[in-house]
Short mmCIF file of C-alpha atoms in Angstrom, two decimals:
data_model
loop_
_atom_site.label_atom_id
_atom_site.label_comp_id
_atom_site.label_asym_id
_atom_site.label_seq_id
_atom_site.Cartn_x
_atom_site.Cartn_y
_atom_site.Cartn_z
CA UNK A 1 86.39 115.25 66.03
CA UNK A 2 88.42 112.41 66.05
CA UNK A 3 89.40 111.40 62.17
CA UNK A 4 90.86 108.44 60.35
CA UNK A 5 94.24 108.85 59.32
CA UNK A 6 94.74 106.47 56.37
CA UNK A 7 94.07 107.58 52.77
CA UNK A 8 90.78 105.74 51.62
CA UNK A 9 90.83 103.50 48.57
CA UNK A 10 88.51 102.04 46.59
CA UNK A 11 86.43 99.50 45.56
CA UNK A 12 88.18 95.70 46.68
CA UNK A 13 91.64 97.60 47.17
CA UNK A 14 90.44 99.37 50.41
CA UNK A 15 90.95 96.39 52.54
CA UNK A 16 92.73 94.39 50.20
CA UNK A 17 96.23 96.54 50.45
CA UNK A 18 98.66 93.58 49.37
CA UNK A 19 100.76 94.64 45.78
CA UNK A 20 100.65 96.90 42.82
CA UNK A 21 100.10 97.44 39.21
CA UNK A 22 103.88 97.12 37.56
CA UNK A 23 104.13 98.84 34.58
CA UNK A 24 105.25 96.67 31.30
CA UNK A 25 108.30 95.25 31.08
CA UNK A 26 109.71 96.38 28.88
CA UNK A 27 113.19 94.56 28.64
CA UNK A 28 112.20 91.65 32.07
CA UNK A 29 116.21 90.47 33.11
CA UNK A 30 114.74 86.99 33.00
CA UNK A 31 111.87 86.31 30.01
CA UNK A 32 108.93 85.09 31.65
CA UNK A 33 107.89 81.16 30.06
CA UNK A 34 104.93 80.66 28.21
CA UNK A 35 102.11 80.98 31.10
CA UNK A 36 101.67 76.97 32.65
CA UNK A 37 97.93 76.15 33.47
CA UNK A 38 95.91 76.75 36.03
CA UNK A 39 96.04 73.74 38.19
CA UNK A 40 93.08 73.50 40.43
CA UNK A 41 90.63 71.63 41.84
CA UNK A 42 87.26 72.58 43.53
CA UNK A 43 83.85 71.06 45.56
CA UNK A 44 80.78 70.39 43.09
CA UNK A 45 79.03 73.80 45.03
CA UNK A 46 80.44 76.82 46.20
CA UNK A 47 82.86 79.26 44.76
CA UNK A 48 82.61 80.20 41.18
CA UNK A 49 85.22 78.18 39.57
CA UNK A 50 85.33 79.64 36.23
CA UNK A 51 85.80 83.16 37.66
CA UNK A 52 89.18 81.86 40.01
CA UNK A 53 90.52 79.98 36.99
CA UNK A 54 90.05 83.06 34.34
CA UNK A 55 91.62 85.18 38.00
CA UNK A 56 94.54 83.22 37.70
CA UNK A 57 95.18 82.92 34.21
CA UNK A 58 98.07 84.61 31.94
CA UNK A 59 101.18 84.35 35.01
CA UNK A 60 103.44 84.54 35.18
CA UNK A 61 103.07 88.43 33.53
CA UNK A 62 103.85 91.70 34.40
CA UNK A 63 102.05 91.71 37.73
CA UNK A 64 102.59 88.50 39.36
CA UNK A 65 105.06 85.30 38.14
CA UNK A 66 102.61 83.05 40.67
CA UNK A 67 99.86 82.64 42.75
CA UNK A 68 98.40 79.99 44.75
CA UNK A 69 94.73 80.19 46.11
CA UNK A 70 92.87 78.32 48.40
CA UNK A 71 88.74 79.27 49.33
CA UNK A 72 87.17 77.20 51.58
CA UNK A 73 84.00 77.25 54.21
CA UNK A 74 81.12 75.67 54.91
CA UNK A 75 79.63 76.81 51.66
CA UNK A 76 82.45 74.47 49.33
CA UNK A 77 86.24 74.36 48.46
CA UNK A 78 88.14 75.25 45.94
CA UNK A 79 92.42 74.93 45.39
CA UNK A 80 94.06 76.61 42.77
CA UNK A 81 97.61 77.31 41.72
CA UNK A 82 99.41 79.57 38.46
CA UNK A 83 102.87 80.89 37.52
CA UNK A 84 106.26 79.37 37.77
CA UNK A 85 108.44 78.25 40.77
CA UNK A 86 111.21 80.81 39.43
CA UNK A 87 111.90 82.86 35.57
CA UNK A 88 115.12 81.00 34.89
CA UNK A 89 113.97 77.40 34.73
CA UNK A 90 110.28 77.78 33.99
CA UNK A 91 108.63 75.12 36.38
CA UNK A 92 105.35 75.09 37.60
CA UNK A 93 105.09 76.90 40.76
CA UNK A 94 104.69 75.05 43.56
CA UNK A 95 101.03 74.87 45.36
CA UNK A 96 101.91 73.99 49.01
CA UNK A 97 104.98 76.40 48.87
CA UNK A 98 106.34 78.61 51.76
CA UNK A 99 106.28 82.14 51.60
CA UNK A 100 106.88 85.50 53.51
CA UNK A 101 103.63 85.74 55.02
CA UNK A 102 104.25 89.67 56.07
CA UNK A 103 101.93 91.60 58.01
CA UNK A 104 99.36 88.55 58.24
CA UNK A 105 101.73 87.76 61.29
CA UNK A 106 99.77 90.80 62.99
CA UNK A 107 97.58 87.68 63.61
CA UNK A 108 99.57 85.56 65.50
CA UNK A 109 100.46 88.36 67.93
CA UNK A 110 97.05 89.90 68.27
CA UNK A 111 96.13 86.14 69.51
CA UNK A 112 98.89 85.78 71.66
CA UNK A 113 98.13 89.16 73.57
CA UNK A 114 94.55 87.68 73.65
CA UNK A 115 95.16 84.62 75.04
CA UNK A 116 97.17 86.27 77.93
CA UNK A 117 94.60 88.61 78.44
CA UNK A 118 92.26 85.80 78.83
CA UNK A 119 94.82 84.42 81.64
CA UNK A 120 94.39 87.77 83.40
CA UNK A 121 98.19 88.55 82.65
CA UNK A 122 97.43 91.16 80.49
CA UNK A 123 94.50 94.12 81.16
CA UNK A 124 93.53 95.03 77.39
CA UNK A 125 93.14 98.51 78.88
CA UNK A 126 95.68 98.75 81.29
CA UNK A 127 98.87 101.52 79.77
CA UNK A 128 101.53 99.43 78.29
CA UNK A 129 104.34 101.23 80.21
CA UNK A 130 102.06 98.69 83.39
CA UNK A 131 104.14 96.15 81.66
CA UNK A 132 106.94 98.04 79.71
CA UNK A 133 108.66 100.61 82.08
CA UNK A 134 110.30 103.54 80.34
CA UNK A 135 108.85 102.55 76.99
CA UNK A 136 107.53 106.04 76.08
CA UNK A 137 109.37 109.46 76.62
CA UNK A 138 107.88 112.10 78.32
CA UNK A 139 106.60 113.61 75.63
CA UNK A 140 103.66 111.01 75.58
CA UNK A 141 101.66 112.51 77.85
CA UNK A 142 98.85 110.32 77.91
CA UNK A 143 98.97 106.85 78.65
CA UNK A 144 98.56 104.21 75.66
CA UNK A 145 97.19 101.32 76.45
CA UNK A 146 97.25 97.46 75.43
CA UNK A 147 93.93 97.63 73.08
CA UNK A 148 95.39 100.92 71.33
CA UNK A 149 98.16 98.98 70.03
CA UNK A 150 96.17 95.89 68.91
CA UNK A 151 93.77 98.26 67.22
CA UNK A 152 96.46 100.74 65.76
CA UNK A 153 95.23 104.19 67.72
CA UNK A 154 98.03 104.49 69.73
CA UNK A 155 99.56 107.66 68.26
CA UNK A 156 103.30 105.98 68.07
CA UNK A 157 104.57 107.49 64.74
CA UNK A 158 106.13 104.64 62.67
CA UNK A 159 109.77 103.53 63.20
CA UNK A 160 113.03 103.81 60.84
CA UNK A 161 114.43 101.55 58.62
CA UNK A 162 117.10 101.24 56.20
CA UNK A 163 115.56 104.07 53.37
CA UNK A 164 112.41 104.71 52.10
CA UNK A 165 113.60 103.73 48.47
CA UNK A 166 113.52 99.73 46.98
CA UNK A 167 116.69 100.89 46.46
CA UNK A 168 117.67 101.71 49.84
CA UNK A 169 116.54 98.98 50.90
CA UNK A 170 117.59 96.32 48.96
CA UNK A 171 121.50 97.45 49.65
CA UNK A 172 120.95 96.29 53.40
CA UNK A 173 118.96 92.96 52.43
CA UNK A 174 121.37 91.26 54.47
CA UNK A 175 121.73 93.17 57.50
CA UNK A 176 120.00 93.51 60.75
CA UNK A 177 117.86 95.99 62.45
CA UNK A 178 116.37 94.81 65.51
CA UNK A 179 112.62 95.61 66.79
CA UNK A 180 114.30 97.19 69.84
CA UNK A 181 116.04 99.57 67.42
CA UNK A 182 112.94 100.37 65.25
CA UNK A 183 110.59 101.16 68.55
CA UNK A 184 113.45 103.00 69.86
CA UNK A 185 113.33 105.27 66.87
CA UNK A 186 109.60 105.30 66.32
CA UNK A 187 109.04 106.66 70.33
CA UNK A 188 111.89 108.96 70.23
CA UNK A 189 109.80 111.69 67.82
CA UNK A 190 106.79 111.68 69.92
CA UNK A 191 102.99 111.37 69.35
CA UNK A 192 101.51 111.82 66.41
CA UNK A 193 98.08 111.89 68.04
CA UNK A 194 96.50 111.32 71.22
CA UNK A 195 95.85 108.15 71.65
CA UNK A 196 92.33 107.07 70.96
CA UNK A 197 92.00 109.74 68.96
CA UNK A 198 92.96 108.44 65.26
CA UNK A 199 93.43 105.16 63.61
CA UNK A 200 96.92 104.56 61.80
CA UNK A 201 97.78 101.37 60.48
CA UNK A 202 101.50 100.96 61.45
CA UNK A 203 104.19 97.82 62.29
CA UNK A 204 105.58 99.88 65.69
CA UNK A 205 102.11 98.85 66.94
CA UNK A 206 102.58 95.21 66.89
CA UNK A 207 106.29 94.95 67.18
CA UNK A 208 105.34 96.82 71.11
CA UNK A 209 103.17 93.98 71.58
CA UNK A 210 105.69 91.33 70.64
CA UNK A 211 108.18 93.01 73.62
CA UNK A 212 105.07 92.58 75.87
CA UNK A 213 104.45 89.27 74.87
CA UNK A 214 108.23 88.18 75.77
CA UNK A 215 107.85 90.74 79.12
CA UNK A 216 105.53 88.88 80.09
CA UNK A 217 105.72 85.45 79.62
CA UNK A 218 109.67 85.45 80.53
CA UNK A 219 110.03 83.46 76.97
CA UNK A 220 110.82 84.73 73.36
CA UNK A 221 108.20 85.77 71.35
CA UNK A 222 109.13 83.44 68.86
CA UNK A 223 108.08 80.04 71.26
CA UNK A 224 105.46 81.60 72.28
CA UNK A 225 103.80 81.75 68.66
CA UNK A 226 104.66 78.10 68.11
CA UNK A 227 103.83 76.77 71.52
CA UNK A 228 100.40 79.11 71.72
CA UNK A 229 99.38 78.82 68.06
CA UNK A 230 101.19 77.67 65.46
CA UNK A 231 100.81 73.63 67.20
CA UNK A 232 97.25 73.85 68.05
CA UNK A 233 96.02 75.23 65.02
CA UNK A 234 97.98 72.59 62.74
CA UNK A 235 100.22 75.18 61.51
CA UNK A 236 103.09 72.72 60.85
CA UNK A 237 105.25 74.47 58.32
CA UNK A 238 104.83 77.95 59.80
CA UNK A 239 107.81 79.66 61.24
CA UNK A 240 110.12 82.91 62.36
CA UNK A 241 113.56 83.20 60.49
CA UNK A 242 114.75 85.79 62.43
CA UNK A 243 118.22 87.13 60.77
CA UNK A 244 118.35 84.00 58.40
CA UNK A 245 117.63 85.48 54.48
CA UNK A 246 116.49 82.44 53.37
CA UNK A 247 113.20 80.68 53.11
CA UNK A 248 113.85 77.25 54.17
CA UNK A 249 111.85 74.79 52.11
CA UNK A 250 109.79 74.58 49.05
CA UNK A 251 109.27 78.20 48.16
CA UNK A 252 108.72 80.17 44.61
CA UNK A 253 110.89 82.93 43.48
CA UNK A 254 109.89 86.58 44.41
CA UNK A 255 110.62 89.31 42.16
CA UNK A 256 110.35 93.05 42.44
CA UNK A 257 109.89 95.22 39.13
CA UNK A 258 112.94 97.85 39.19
CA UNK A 259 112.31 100.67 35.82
CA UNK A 260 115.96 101.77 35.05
CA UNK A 261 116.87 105.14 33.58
CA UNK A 262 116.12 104.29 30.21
CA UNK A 263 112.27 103.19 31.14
CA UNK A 264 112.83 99.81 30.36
CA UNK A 265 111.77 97.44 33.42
CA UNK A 266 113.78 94.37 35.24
CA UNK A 267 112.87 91.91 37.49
CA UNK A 268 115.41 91.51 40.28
CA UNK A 269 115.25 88.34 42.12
CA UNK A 270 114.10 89.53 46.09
CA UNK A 271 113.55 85.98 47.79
CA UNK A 272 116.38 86.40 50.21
CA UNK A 273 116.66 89.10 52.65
CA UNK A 274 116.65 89.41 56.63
CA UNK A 275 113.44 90.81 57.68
CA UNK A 276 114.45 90.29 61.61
CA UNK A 277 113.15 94.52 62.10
CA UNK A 278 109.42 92.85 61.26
CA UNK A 279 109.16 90.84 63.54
CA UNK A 280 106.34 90.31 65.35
CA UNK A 281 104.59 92.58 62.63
CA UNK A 282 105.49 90.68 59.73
CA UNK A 283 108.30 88.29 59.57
CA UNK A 284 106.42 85.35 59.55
CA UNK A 285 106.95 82.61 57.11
CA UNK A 286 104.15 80.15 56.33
CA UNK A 287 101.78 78.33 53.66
CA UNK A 288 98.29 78.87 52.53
CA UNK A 289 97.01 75.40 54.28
CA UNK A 290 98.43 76.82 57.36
CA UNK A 291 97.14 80.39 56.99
CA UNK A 292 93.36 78.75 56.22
CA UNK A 293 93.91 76.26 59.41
CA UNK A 294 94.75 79.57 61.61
CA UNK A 295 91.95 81.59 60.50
CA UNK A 296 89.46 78.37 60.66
CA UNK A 297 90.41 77.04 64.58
CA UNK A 298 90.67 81.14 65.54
CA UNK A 299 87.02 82.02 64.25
CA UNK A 300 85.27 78.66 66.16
CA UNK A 301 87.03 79.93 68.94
CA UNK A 302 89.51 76.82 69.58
CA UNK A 303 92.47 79.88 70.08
CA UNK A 304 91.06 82.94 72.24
CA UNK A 305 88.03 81.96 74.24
CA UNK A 306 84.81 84.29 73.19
CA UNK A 307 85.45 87.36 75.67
CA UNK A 308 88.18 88.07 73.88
CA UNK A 309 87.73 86.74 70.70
CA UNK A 310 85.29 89.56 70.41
CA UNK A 311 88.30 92.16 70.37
CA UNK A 312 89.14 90.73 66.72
CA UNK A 313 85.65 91.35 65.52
CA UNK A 314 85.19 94.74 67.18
CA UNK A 315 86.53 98.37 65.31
CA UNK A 316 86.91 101.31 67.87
CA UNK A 317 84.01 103.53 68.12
CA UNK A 318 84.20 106.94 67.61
CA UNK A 319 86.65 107.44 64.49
CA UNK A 320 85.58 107.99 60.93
CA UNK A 321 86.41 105.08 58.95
CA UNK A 322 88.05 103.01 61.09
CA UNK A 323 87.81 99.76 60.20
CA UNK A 324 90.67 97.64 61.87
CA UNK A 325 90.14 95.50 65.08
CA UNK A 326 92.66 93.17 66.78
CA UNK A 327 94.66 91.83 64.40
CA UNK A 328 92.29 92.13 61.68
CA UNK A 329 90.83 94.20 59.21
CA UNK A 330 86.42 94.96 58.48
CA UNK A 331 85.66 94.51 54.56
CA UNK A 332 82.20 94.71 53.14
CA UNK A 333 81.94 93.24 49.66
CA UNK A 334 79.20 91.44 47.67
CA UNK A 335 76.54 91.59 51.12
CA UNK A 336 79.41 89.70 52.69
CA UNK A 337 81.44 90.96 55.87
CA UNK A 338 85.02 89.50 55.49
CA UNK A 339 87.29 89.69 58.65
CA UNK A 340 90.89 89.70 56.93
CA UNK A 341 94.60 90.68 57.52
CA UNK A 342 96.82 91.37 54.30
CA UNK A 343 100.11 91.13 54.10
CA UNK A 344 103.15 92.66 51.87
CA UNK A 345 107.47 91.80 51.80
CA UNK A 346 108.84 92.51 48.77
CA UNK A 347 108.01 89.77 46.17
CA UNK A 348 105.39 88.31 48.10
CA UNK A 349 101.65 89.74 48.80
CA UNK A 350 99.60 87.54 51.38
CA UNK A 351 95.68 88.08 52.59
CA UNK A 352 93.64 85.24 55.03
CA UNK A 353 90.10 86.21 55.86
CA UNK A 354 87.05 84.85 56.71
CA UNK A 355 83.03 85.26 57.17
CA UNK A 356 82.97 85.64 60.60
CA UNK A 357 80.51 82.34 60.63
CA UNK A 358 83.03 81.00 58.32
CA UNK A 359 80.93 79.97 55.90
CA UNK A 360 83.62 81.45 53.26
CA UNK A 361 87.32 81.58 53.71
CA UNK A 362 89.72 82.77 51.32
CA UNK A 363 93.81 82.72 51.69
CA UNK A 364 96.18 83.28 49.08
CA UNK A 365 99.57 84.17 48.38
CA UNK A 366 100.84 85.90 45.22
CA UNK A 367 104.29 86.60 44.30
CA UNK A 368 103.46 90.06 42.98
CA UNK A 369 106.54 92.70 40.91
CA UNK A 370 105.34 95.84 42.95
CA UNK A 371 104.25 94.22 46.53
CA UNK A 372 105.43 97.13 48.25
CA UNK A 373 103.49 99.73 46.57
CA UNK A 374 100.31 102.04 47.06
CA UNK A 375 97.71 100.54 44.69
CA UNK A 376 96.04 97.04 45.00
CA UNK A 377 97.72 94.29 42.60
CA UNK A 378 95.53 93.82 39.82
CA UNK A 379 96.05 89.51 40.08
CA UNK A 380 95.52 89.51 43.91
CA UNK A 381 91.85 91.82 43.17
CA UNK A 382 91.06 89.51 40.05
CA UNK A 383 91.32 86.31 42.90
CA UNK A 384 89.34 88.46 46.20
CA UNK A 385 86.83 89.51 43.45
CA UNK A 386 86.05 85.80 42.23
CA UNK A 387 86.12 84.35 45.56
CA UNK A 388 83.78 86.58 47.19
CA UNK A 389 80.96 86.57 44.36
CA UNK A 390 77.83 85.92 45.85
#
C-alpha cells in the first residue's frame, strides 16, 4: 500500500512548515530594541484585526526580529508590519521590503511547466528522460514522469549540499554549488521509491523541472520566470540572484539563533549568502505585494489556462496523506481549504496561499532565528491562525 513519506505535524504547523521555536537568548550578540508598534492598516470588514495586531506584537524577540503581513480577498484587506529593519540600529522594519522568498519559488516553476504544457511542449505524463536524455541511471527502472516531479512522487532521493549542520553551512555562504551538481548527486544513489508510489517533499524535484524548463524553451530558466510570470502578474520587484549574496534593495536583516557551548544563544547576522544550488526550488527573491499579486492573477486563471490550472488544485490519489499538488500545498483550517506554498532560507520564513475562490489570501514574510528547523515558528502560526479565523 502505497504510504506518505513525510512525518505528520500538527495542528496549523502541518502545512505551515516555515521556522522554529528558538530557545531564549540568553546572551543575543546584538540586544534586540524595545519592540516598535505594529503598523497596520485594514478594510472596515474582513479579517480580525485585533487578533493580527496582538499576532504581531512583542518583535523583535526570541523568535522573529520582523514580520510583515498582508491578507487580502474578496472578503476585506488588511496590511500589517512589526520588528526592526536590523538589531544594531533599531529602525522600524521595512513593510514593502525584499526578502528570500525560498521554496515559495516552487510556484513560479510549477507555472512555468504548466504553461508549456498548455502549449503542448510538455506531456504532464510523458517520462522526463522524453525531454532530459541520460538524466536517470539505470538503476531507475521505471520511468518518472513530468507530473511526479511537480507533485513530489518521483522517488529521486534529495541532493547534497555543503553539510547538514548551520554550521556547515554557513562556512560555504559564499560559494557555489550549481543545480547540475545537486541533481547529479541526488540521481547518482538511486530510487528511494517507485515512482507513484510515495509522496516526499524534496528541492531535486523542482530543480529537474527548472533543467526542463531551459531544455525546452532553448532560454534560461531565469527569463523564462520573468518573461512568463513575474511581468504579467505585476511582480515588479521579484527576481533570481543567482551567485550574488546580496539582496539588492530595501530588505530587513535575517538572523539565525546559534546556542554556543556554554548554552547561552547569539544571533548571527545570515542576510548574505549565495543560494545559486536552490534555484528553481527556492532562490527566489521577492515582496509580499508581489507574492499576493502572483497568487491572485494565478487562481482567476490569468497564468495557466483551467486544464491545467487544475494540476495545482489536484493531490495524487492513492497515497495516505498526501496533500501536495503542483506547486502547492492542501490545508484545511477553520472550514476553510487554503491552497499554499511555504517557504524557508535561513533568516527568512515565507508562506502565500489562497481560498481557491480567493475570497481570502494571506502572504507574509517573517524573519524568523530558527527558519531552518523542524517545528512551526511560533510568530508565523500566531499570524496563519489570526488570518484564517472564520
Amino acid at each position: 500500500m502505497p504510504h506518505f513519506s513525510v512525518r505528520p505535524l500538527t495542528a496549523v504547523a502541518t502545512a505551515l512548515v516555515l521556522g522554529v521555536t528558538a530557545g531564549p537568548l540568553a546572551a543575543p550578540a546584538l540586544a534586540a530594541p524595545a519592540a516598535p508598534p505594529v503598523a497596520a492598516h485594514a478594510t472596515a470588514t474582513g479579517p480580525d484585526a485585533e487578533a493580527l495586531r496582538a499576532a504581531l506584537a512583542g518583535l523583535p524577540g526570541p523568535d522573529a526580529t520582523a514580520a510583515l503581513v498582508r491578507v487580502g480577498g474578496t472578503d476585506g484587506t488588511w496590511r500589517g508590519s512589526a520588528g526592526v529593519h536590523d538589531l544594531r540600529s533599531g529602525r522600524d522594519a521595512d513593510p514593502d521590503a525584499l526578502f528570500r522568498a525560498g521554496s515559495t519559488t516552487k510556484v513560479v516553476t510549477a507555472t512555468l511547466v504548466l504553461q508549456l504544457a498548455a502549449e503542448h511542449r510538455i506531456d504532464l505524463g510523458a517520462p522526463v528522460e522524453d525531454y532530459l536524455p541520460g538524466l536517470l541511471p539505470a538503476s531507475f527502472t521505471e520511468p518518472v514522469t513530468v507530473r511526479q516531479l511537480l507533485n513530489h512522487t518521483s522517488g529521486i532521493r534529495p541532493g547534497d549540499g555543503f553539510g547538514d549542520s548551520f554550521e556547515e553551512v554557513y562556512a560555504h555562504r559564499f560559494d557555489t554549488l550549481t543545480p547540475e551538481a545537486v541533481v547529479a548527486s541526488a540521481v547518482a544513489k538511486g530510487p528511494e521509491f517507485g515512482p507513484g508510489d510515495e509522496q516526499h517533499y524534496l528541492n531535486v524535484n523542482y530543480t529537474v523541472l527548472g533543467m526542463l524548463v531551459e531544455k525546452v524553451t532553448g532560454r534560461p530558466y531565469e527569463s523564462e520566470a520573468a518573461r512568463r510570470v513575474f511581468r504579467p502578474a505585476g511582480m515588479r520587484h521579484s527576481y533570481f540572484p543567482g551567485t550574488d549574496p546580496r539582496i539588492h534593495g530595501p530588505h530587513n536583516h535575517g538572523y539565525q539563533a546559534v546556542r554556543g557551548a556554554d548554552g547561552t544563544t547569539r544571533l548571527v547576522d545570515v542576510t548574505d549568502w549565495n543560494q545559486a544550488d536552490r534555484w528553481a526550488a527556492g532562490d527566489m527573491i521577492s515582496t509580499t505585494a508581489d507574492l499576493e499579486r502572483l497568487v491572485t492573477r494565478l487562481f482567476r486563471g490569468d497564468l495557466v489556462p483551467g486544464p491545467q490550472l487544475e494540476e495545482m488544485f489536484t493531490v495524487p490519489a492513492g497515497i495516505e496523506g498526501a496533500d501536495m499538488s503542483a506547486g502547492l500545498q492542501r490545508f484545511e483550517f477553520g472550514g476553510r481549504v487554503l491552497w499554499l506554498k511555504s517557504g524557508a532560507r535561513y533568516g527568512y520564513s515565507t508562506m502565500v496561499g489562497a481560498t481557491r475562490d480567493l475570497s481570502r489570501t494571506l502572504v507574509y514574510s517573517v524573519n524568523s532565528t530558527e527558519a531552518k528547523g523542524e517545528a512551526m515558528n511560533p510568530v508565523a502560526e500566531r499570524i496563519a491562525r489570526a488570518a484564517l479565523k472564520p
